[in-house]
């Protein structure tokens, strides 16, 4: 298979982890006889420094002309600590999602058995958890009208949803549920918000087309509680942009660490794959970031954008074996992990490659 992939490292540890994700994609190409052509582009803080624009036109053109994107993260503490700055790295990410029509963000929360102890939640509560979030990505307060009133003391962000935006992501969630445990939990705040009432009404309507899928509704506050009280009660979770952003960070604890969670953003055409973690400037440059979320993002890319199931599963298997052998990055290490088994970012990536080589020798 011949494909063009853009690597978009972004800021902070984004660069460190995508280097490992790319290494794994190269390895898959050589082992399975594919031809992946790679190109890079800038986004976020680095792009602002170089061009004044967090998503330069040159980057956007490249993104519109490729088969898939492996993205790292954007952000910089300089902006977090100064809310008055008008041009911000995150605007690059939001514009990219909008321009590429990436309306559905899939965030699988799957716990590797070996990491049961790494979570702050009790193992008996966690065991067997397997949740797939569908977070809507191009609507909500993120893209509604925003501004300040003339008095300077009033600010607003409008929470807005249109019926078609809810319909298209609802279809995706129900279709995915059909391939899983056939349950969709739609999360909203319909007891208070009008946009949530439109959300709920629309999801109920679409649900009628999937009578084989069980549909339940939860308010976001209650869902936040139930996620850690009984994570096994969820299968597919369908929710809006802001609620999805918050709930998936919370749900990352079910998988042991933010460093383990990958995501796929899909929609009109090209797919974008990225860890759910941010640029993490507090650990940037130390070489200790967990590259597994980026490597898992590469696995999602192969599966969803290219339909390469076997290749994708080979990566997941390699990760399982690595964890089984006791190797950890610091974020997923527990009291029992010996010092020799703690790997830095690059060593973790290389160990995964080694596992992939062995697996390939074993099958061929
Ligand atoms: C995410 C991030 C982004 C979001 C930020 C960086 C704009 O937190 O992808 O979850 O809020 O969507
Ligand atoms: Mn987030």
Coordinates of C-alpha atoms and ligand atoms in Angstrom, one line a residue:
X1 CA 0.0 0.0 0.0
X2 CA 1.3 3.5 -0.9
X3 CA 0.3 6.4 1.3
X4 CA 1.4 9.9 2.3
X5 CA 1.5 10.7 6.0
X6 CA 2.1 14.2 7.4
X7 CA 3.9 14.3 10.8
X8 CA 2.8 17.3 12.8
X9 CA 5.0 17.3 16.0
X10 CA 3.7 20.6 17.4
X11 CA 5.1 21.8 20.7
X12 CA 6.7 20.5 23.9
X13 CA 6.7 16.7 24.2
X14 CA 4.7 16.5 21.0
X15 CA 8.0 16.4 19.2
X16 CA 9.5 13.7 21.4
X17 CA 6.5 11.3 21.2
X18 CA 5.8 11.7 17.4
X19 CA 9.4 10.8 16.7
X20 CA 8.6 7.4 18.3
X21 CA 5.2 7.1 16.6
X22 CA 6.9 7.7 13.2
X23 CA 9.6 5.2 13.9
X24 CA 6.8 2.6 14.4
X25 CA 5.1 3.5 11.2
X26 CA 8.4 3.2 9.3
X27 CA 8.9 -0.2 10.9
X28 CA 5.4 -1.4 9.9
X29 CA 6.0 -0.2 6.3
X30 CA 9.2 -2.1 6.0
X31 CA 7.9 -5.3 7.7
X32 CA 4.6 -5.5 5.8
X33 CA 5.8 -4.2 2.5
X34 CA 4.1 -0.8 2.4
X35 CA 5.4 2.5 1.0
X36 CA 4.7 5.3 3.4
X37 CA 5.9 8.7 2.3
X38 CA 6.4 11.2 5.2
X39 CA 6.5 14.9 5.3
X40 CA 6.5 17.3 8.2
X41 CA 4.8 20.6 8.9
X42 CA 4.6 23.2 11.8
X43 CA 1.7 24.1 14.0
X44 CA 1.2 25.8 17.4
X45 CA 3.8 27.9 19.3
X46 CA 6.6 27.0 16.9
X47 CA 4.5 28.1 14.0
X48 CA 3.7 31.4 15.7
X49 CA 7.4 32.0 16.3
X50 CA 8.3 31.3 12.7
X51 CA 5.3 32.8 10.8
X52 CA 3.1 34.7 13.3
X53 CA 0.3 32.1 12.5
X54 CA -0.4 29.0 14.6
X55 CA -1.7 27.2 11.4
X56 CA 0.3 28.6 8.5
X57 CA -1.3 28.2 5.0
X58 CA 1.6 26.1 3.9
X59 CA 0.8 23.6 6.7
X60 CA -2.9 23.5 5.8
X61 CA -2.2 22.8 2.1
X62 CA 0.0 19.9 3.1
X63 CA -2.7 18.6 5.4
X64 CA -5.4 18.8 2.7
X65 CA -3.2 16.8 0.4
X66 CA -2.2 13.7 2.4
X67 CA -3.8 10.4 3.4
X68 CA -3.4 10.7 7.2
X69 CA -1.9 12.9 9.9
X70 CA 0.1 12.0 13.0
X71 CA -0.1 14.9 15.4
X72 CA 1.7 15.6 18.7
X73 CA 0.4 18.4 20.8
X74 CA 0.3 22.2 20.9
X75 CA 0.6 24.7 23.8
X76 CA 3.2 26.8 25.7
X77 CA 3.2 28.0 29.3
X78 CA 3.8 31.6 28.1
X79 CA 0.2 31.7 26.8
X80 CA -1.3 29.8 29.8
X81 CA 0.0 32.5 32.1
X82 CA -1.0 35.4 29.9
X83 CA -4.7 35.3 29.0
X84 CA -4.4 38.7 27.2
X85 CA -2.4 37.3 24.3
X86 CA -4.5 37.3 21.2
X87 CA -2.7 34.8 19.0
X88 CA -2.5 31.4 20.7
X89 CA -1.1 27.9 19.8
X90 CA -4.4 26.2 20.5
X91 CA -6.1 28.3 17.8
X92 CA -4.0 26.3 15.3
X93 CA -5.4 23.0 16.5
X94 CA -9.0 24.3 16.5
X95 CA -8.7 25.8 13.1
X96 CA -7.2 22.6 11.7
X97 CA -10.1 20.5 13.1
X98 CA -12.6 22.9 11.5
X99 CA -10.9 23.3 8.2
X100 CA -10.4 19.5 7.8
X101 CA -14.0 18.8 8.9
X102 CA -12.8 16.5 11.7
X103 CA -16.1 16.4 13.6
X104 CA -15.8 13.1 15.4
X105 CA -13.1 12.5 17.9
X106 CA -12.8 8.8 18.9
X107 CA -11.1 8.3 22.3
X108 CA -10.8 4.6 23.2
X109 CA -10.2 4.0 26.9
X110 CA -8.8 0.6 27.1
X111 CA -6.9 -0.7 30.1
X112 CA -3.9 -3.0 29.5
X113 CA -4.1 -5.7 32.2
X114 CA -0.5 -5.0 33.2
X115 CA -1.4 -1.5 34.2
X116 CA -4.1 -2.3 36.6
X117 CA -1.9 -1.2 39.5
X118 CA -0.8 2.0 37.8
X119 CA -4.2 3.7 38.2
X120 CA -5.3 5.5 41.3
X121 CA -8.6 3.6 41.1
X122 CA -9.0 0.2 42.7
X123 CA -8.1 -2.7 40.3
X124 CA -11.3 -4.6 41.1
X125 CA -13.3 -1.6 39.9
X126 CA -11.2 -1.1 36.8
X127 CA -10.7 -4.7 35.5
X128 CA -12.3 -5.3 32.1
X129 CA -13.1 -1.6 31.4
X130 CA -13.4 -0.8 27.8
X131 CA -15.0 2.5 26.7
X132 CA -15.1 4.2 23.4
X133 CA -15.8 8.0 23.6
X134 CA -17.3 9.9 20.6
X135 CA -16.5 13.5 21.4
X136 CA -18.0 16.0 19.0
X137 CA -15.2 18.2 17.8
X138 CA -16.2 21.1 15.6
X139 CA -19.2 22.7 17.5
X140 CA -20.2 23.8 21.0
X141 CA -18.7 26.6 23.1
X142 CA -15.4 26.0 21.3
X143 CA -16.8 27.5 18.1
X144 CA -19.9 29.5 19.2
X145 CA -19.8 33.3 19.3
X146 CA -17.4 34.6 21.9
X147 CA -16.4 38.0 23.1
X148 CA -16.4 40.8 25.7
X149 CA -18.9 43.5 26.3
X150 CA -17.9 47.1 26.2
X151 CA -17.9 47.4 29.9
X152 CA -14.8 45.1 29.9
X153 CA -16.2 43.1 32.8
X154 CA -18.5 40.7 30.9
X155 CA -17.4 37.8 28.6
X156 CA -19.3 35.2 26.8
X157 CA -18.9 31.9 24.9
X158 CA -22.1 30.7 23.3
X159 CA -22.8 27.0 23.5
X160 CA -24.4 26.1 20.2
X161 CA -25.3 23.0 18.3
X162 CA -27.1 22.4 15.1
X163 CA -29.2 19.3 14.5
X164 CA -27.1 18.0 11.6
X165 CA -24.0 18.3 13.8
X166 CA -25.5 16.0 16.4
X167 CA -27.0 13.6 13.8
X168 CA -23.7 12.9 12.0
X169 CA -21.8 12.0 15.1
X170 CA -24.7 10.1 16.6
X171 CA -24.7 7.8 13.5
X172 CA -21.0 7.2 14.0
X173 CA -21.5 6.3 17.7
X174 CA -24.4 3.9 17.0
X175 CA -22.5 2.2 14.2
X176 CA -19.5 1.7 16.4
X177 CA -21.7 0.3 19.2
X178 CA -23.0 -2.3 16.8
X179 CA -19.5 -3.7 16.6
X180 CA -19.1 -3.7 20.4
X181 CA -21.5 -4.3 23.4
X182 CA -24.3 -2.5 21.6
X183 CA -24.8 0.3 24.2
X184 CA -24.6 4.1 23.7
X185 CA -24.6 6.4 26.7
X186 CA -25.3 10.0 25.5
X187 CA -24.0 12.6 27.9
X188 CA -25.5 16.1 28.1
X189 CA -26.9 18.7 30.6
X190 CA -30.5 18.6 29.3
X191 CA -31.9 19.6 32.7
X192 CA -30.4 23.0 32.2
X193 CA -29.2 23.7 28.7
X194 CA -31.3 24.2 25.6
X195 CA -28.4 23.1 23.3
X196 CA -28.4 19.8 25.4
X197 CA -32.2 19.4 24.9
X198 CA -31.7 19.6 21.1
X199 CA -28.8 17.1 21.5
X200 CA -31.0 14.7 23.5
X201 CA -34.0 15.0 21.1
X202 CA -31.7 14.4 18.1
X203 CA -29.9 11.4 19.6
X204 CA -33.3 9.8 20.5
X205 CA -34.5 10.3 17.0
X206 CA -31.3 8.7 15.4
X207 CA -31.5 6.0 18.0
X208 CA -34.7 4.7 16.5
X209 CA -32.7 3.7 13.4
X210 CA -30.6 1.4 15.6
X211 CA -33.2 -0.6 17.6
X212 CA -30.6 -3.3 18.3
X213 CA -28.5 -0.7 20.3
X214 CA -29.4 0.2 23.8
X215 CA -29.5 3.9 24.3
X216 CA -29.3 5.7 27.7
X217 CA -28.9 9.3 28.6
X218 CA -26.9 10.7 31.5
X219 CA -26.3 14.2 32.8
X220 CA -22.7 15.2 32.6
X221 CA -22.2 15.7 36.4
X222 CA -23.6 12.2 37.1
X223 CA -21.6 10.7 34.2
X224 CA -18.4 12.1 35.7
X225 CA -19.2 10.4 38.9
X226 CA -20.3 7.0 37.4
X227 CA -17.2 6.9 35.2
X228 CA -14.9 6.2 38.2
X229 CA -17.6 4.5 40.3
X230 CA -18.3 1.8 37.8
X231 CA -16.4 2.2 34.5
X232 CA -17.5 -1.2 33.3
X233 CA -21.1 0.0 32.9
X234 CA -20.1 2.1 29.9
X235 CA -19.6 0.9 26.3
X236 CA -19.8 3.8 23.8
X237 CA -20.1 7.3 25.2
X238 CA -21.5 10.0 22.9
X239 CA -21.0 13.6 24.0
X240 CA -20.4 17.2 23.0
X241 CA -17.1 19.0 22.6
X242 CA -16.6 20.6 26.0
X243 CA -18.1 17.7 28.1
X244 CA -16.0 15.3 26.0
X245 CA -12.9 17.2 26.6
X246 CA -13.3 17.1 30.4
X247 CA -14.7 13.5 30.7
X248 CA -11.9 12.0 28.6
X249 CA -9.2 13.5 30.7
X250 CA -11.0 12.0 33.7
X251 CA -11.4 8.7 31.9
X252 CA -7.6 8.6 31.2
X253 CA -7.2 7.5 34.8
X254 CA -9.1 4.3 33.9
X255 CA -6.3 3.5 31.5
X256 CA -3.6 4.3 34.1
X257 CA -2.2 7.5 32.6
X258 CA -2.8 10.2 30.1
X259 CA 0.3 8.9 28.4
X260 CA -1.5 5.8 27.3
X261 CA -4.5 7.4 25.5
X262 CA -4.6 7.8 21.7
X263 CA -7.3 9.5 19.7
X264 CA -8.6 9.6 16.1
X265 CA -10.3 12.6 14.7
X266 CA -12.3 11.8 11.6
X267 CA -14.9 13.4 9.4
X268 CA -15.1 14.6 5.9
X269 CA -11.9 13.2 4.4
X270 CA -8.4 12.9 6.0
X271 CA -8.0 11.4 9.5
X272 CA -5.9 12.9 12.2
X273 CA -4.4 10.9 15.0
X274 CA -3.0 12.2 18.3
X275 CA -2.4 11.5 21.9
X276 CA -5.0 13.1 24.2
X277 CA -2.3 14.5 26.4
X278 CA -0.9 18.0 25.9
X279 CA 2.5 19.5 25.3
X280 CA 3.6 19.0 28.9
X281 CA 6.3 21.7 29.1
X282 CA 7.1 20.6 32.7
X283 CA 8.7 17.4 31.3
X284 CA 9.8 18.6 27.9
X285 CA 13.4 18.0 27.0
X286 CA 13.8 15.4 29.8
X287 CA 13.2 12.5 27.5
X288 CA 10.8 10.9 30.0
X289 CA 7.5 11.4 28.1
X290 CA 5.5 8.2 27.5
X291 CA 5.4 7.6 23.7
X292 CA 2.8 4.9 23.9
X293 CA -0.1 7.3 23.3
X294 CA 1.6 8.4 20.0
X295 CA 2.4 4.8 19.1
X296 CA -1.2 3.8 19.8
X297 CA -2.3 6.7 17.7
X298 CA -0.2 5.3 14.8
X299 CA -2.0 2.0 15.4
X300 CA -5.4 3.8 15.1
X301 CA -4.2 5.5 11.9
X302 CA -3.3 2.2 10.2
X303 CA -6.7 0.7 11.3
X304 CA -9.1 3.6 10.6
X305 CA -7.6 5.5 7.7
X306 CA -5.9 2.7 5.9
X307 CA -7.9 -0.4 6.9
X308 CA -4.7 -2.2 7.9
X309 CA -6.0 -4.3 10.8
X310 CA -3.2 -6.8 11.0
X311 CA -0.6 -4.1 11.1
X312 CA -2.5 -2.2 13.8
X313 CA -2.9 -5.2 15.9
X314 CA 0.8 -6.0 15.6
X315 CA 1.5 -2.7 17.3
X316 CA -0.9 -3.3 20.1
X317 CA 0.5 -6.7 20.6
X318 CA 4.1 -5.3 20.8
X319 CA 2.9 -2.8 23.5
X320 CA 1.3 -5.6 25.4
X321 CA 4.5 -7.7 25.3
X322 CA 6.6 -4.7 26.4
X323 CA 4.3 -4.1 29.4
X324 CA 4.2 -7.8 30.2
X325 CA 8.0 -7.8 30.2
X326 CA 7.8 -5.1 32.9
X327 CA 9.1 -2.1 31.0
X328 CA 7.5 1.2 31.9
X329 CA 8.0 4.9 31.4
X330 CA 7.9 6.8 34.7
X331 CA 4.2 7.9 34.4
X332 CA 3.0 4.2 34.5
X333 CA 5.6 2.8 36.8
X334 CA 4.4 1.5 40.2
X335 CA 6.2 0.7 43.4
X336 CA 7.1 -2.7 42.1
X337 CA 8.9 -1.5 38.9
X338 CA 12.6 -1.9 39.3
X339 CA 14.9 1.0 38.2
X340 CA 16.3 -1.1 35.3
X341 CA 12.9 -1.5 33.8
X342 CA 12.1 2.2 33.6
X343 CA 12.7 3.3 30.0
X344 CA 13.0 6.8 28.6
X345 CA 11.0 8.0 25.6
X346 CA 13.4 6.8 23.0
X347 CA 14.2 3.5 24.6
X348 CA 10.5 2.7 24.9
X349 CA 10.0 3.4 21.2
X350 CA 13.0 1.2 20.4
X351 CA 11.8 -1.6 22.6
X352 CA 8.4 -1.6 20.7
X353 CA 10.4 -1.9 17.4
X354 CA 12.3 -4.8 18.7
X355 CA 9.0 -6.6 19.6
X356 CA 7.7 -5.8 16.2
X357 CA 10.8 -7.4 14.6
X358 CA 10.5 -10.5 16.6
X359 CA 6.8 -10.9 15.9
X360 CA 7.4 -10.5 12.2
X361 CA 10.2 -13.1 12.1
X362 CA 7.8 -15.4 14.0
X363 CA 5.0 -15.2 11.5
X364 CA 7.1 -15.1 8.3
Ligands
LIG1 C1 -7.7 18.2 23.6 C2 -7.1 19.5 24.1 C3 -7.6 20.6 23.2 C4 -9.1 20.7 23.4 C5 -6.9 22.0 23.5 C6 -5.4 21.9 23.4 C7 -7.4 23.1 22.6 O1 -7.3 19.7 25.4 O2 -7.5 17.9 22.4 O3 -8.4 17.6 24.3 O4 -9.6 21.4 24.3 O5 -9.8 20.2 22.5
LIG2 MN1 -8.3 18.0 26.4

